[in-house]
Short mmCIF file of N, CA and C and ligand atoms in Angstrom, two decimals:
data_model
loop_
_atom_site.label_atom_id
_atom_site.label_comp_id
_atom_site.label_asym_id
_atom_site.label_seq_id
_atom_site.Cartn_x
_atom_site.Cartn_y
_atom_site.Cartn_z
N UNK A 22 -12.64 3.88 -0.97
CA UNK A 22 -11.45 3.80 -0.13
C UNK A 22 -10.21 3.93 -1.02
N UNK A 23 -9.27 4.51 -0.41
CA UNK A 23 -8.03 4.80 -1.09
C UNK A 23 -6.88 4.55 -0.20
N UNK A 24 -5.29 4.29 -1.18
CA UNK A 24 -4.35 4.17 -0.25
C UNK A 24 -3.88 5.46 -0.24
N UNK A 25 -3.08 5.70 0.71
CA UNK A 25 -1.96 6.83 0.65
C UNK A 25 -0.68 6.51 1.00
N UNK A 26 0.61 6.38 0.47
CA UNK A 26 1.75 5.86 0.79
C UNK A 26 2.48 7.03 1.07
N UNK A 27 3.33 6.78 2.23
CA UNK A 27 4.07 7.98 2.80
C UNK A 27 5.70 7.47 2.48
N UNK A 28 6.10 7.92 0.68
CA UNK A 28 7.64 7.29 0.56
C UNK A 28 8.75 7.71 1.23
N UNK A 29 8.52 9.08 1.68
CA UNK A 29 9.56 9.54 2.41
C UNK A 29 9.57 8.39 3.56
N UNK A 30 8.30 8.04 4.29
CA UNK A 30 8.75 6.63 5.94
C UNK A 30 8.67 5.69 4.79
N UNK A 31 8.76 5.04 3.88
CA UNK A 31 8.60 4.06 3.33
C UNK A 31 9.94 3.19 3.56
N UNK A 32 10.34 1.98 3.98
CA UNK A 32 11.79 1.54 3.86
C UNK A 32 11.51 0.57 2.90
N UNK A 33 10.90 -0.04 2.07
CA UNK A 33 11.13 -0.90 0.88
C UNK A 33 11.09 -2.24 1.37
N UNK A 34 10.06 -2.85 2.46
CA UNK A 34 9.93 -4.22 2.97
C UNK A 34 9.20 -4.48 1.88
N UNK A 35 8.49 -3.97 1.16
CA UNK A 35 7.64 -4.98 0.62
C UNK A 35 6.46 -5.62 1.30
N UNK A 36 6.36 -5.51 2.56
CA UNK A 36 5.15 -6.71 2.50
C UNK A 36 3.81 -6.05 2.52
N UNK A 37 3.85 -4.75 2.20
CA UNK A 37 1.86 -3.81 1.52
C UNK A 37 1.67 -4.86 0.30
N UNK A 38 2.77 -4.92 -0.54
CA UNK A 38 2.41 -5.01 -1.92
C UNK A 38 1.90 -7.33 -1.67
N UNK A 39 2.80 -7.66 -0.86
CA UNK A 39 2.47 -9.09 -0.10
C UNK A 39 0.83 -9.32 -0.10
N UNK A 40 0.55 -7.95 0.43
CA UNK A 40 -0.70 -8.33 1.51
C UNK A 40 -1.83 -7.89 0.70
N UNK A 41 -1.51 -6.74 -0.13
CA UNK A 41 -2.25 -6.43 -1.63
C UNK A 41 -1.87 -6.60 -2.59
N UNK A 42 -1.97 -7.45 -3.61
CA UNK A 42 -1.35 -7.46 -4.56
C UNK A 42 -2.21 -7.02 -5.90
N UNK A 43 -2.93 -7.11 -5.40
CA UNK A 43 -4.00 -6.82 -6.65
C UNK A 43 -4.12 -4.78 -6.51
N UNK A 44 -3.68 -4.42 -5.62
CA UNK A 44 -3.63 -2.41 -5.11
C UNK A 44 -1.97 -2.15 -5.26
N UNK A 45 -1.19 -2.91 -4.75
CA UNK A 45 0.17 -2.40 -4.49
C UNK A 45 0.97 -3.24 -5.14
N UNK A 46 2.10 -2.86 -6.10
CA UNK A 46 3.02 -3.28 -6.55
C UNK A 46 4.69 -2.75 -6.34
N UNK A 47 5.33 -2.96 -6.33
CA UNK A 47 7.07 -2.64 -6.27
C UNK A 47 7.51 -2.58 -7.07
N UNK A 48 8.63 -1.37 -7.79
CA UNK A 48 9.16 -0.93 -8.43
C UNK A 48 10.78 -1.78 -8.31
N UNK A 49 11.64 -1.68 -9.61
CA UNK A 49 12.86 -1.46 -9.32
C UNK A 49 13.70 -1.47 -8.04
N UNK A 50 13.11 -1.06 -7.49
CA UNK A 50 13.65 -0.51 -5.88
C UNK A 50 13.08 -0.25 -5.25
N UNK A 51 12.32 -1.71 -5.18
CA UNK A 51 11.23 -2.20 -3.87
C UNK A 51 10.75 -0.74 -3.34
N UNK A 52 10.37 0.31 -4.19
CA UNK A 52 9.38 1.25 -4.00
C UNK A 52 7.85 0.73 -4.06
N UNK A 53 7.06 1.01 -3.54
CA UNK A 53 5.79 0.85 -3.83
C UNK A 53 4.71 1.80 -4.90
N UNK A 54 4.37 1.56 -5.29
CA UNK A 54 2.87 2.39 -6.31
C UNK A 54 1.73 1.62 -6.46
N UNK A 55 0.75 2.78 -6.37
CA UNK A 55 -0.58 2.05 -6.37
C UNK A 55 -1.02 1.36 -8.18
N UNK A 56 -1.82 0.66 -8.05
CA UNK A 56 -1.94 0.04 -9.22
C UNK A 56 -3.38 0.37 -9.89
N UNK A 57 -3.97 0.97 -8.90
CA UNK A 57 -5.16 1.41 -8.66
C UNK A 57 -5.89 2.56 -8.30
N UNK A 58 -7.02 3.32 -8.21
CA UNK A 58 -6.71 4.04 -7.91
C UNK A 58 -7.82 4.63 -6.40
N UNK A 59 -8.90 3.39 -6.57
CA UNK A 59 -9.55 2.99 -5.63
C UNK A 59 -9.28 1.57 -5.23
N UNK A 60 -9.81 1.28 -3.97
CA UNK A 60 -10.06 0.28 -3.84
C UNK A 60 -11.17 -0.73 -3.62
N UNK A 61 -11.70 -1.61 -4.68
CA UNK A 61 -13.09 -1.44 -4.89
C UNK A 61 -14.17 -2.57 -3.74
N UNK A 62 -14.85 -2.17 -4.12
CA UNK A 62 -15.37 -2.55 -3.03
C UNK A 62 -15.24 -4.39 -2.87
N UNK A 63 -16.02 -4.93 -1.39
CA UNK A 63 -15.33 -6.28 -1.30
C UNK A 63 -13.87 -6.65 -1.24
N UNK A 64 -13.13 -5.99 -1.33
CA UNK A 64 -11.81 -5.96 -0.74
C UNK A 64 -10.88 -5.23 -0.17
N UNK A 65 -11.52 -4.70 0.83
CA UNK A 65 -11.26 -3.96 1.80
C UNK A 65 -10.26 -4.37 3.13
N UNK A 66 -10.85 -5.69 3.12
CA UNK A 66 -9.88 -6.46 3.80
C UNK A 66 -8.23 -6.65 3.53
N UNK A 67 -7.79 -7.31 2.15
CA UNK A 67 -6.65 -6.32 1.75
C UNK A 67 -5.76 -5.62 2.26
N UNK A 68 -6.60 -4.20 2.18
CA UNK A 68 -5.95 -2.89 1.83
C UNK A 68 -6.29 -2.95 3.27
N UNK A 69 -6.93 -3.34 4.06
CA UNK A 69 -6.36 -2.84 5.51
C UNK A 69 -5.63 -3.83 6.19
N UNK A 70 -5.17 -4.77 6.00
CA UNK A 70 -4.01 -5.85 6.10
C UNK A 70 -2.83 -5.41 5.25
N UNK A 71 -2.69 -4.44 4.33
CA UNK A 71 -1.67 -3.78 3.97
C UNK A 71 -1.25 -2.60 4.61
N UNK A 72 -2.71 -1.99 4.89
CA UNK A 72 -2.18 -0.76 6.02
C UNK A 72 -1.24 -1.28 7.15
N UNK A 73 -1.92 -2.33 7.83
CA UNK A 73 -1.48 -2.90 8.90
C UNK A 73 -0.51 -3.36 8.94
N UNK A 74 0.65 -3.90 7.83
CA UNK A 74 1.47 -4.70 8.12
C UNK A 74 2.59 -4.04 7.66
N UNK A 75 2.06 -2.81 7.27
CA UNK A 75 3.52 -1.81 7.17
C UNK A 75 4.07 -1.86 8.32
N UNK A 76 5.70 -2.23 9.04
CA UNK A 76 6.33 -1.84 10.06
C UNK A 76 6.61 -0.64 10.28
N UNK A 77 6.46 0.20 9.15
CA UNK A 77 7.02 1.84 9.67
C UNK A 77 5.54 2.62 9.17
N UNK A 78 4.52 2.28 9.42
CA UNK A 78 3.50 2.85 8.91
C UNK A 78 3.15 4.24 8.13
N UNK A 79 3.77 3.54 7.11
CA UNK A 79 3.57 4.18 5.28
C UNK A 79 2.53 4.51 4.56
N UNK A 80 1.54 3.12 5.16
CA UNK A 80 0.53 3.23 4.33
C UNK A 80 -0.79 3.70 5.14
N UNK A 81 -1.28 4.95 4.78
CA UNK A 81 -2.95 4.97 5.28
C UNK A 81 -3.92 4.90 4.20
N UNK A 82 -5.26 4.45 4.87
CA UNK A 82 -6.54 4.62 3.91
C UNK A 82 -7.48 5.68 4.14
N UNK A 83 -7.92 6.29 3.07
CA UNK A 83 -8.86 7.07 3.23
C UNK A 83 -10.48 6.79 2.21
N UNK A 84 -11.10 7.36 2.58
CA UNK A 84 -12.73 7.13 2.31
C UNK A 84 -12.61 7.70 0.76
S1 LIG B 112 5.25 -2.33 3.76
FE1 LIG B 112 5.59 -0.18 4.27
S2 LIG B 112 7.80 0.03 4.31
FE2 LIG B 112 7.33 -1.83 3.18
S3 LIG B 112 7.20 -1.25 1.01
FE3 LIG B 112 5.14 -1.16 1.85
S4 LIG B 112 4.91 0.99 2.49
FE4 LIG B 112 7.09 0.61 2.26
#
């Protein structure tokens, strides 16, 4: 599983990197980057509570 962050919809809430912290971190300017480059297994939960709690939905996962 992988993230994909869409920075162009991204507005800089912060709360992916909240909800993953161990996959998503914030830059300078509450940009996001992955820290990772999968997401390994057993914590999946996470990364789809980070998908989810994007308000402008930024973040998708893929296989
Ligand atoms: S939660 Fe969404 S809008 Fe906020 S930093 Fe993460 S990707 Fe960007």
């Amino acid at each position: 599983m992988r993230f994909v962050i869409d920075q162009k919809r991204c507005e800089g809430h912060g709360l992916c990197s909240a909800a993953a912290p161990d996959d998503i971190a914030l830059d300078d300017d509450d940009r996001p980057y992955l820290l990772r480059d999968e997401v390994p297994a057993g914590t999946e939960d996470a990364a789809v509570s980070a998908a989810r709690v994007c308000p402008v939905s930024a973040i998708s996962l893929t296989d």
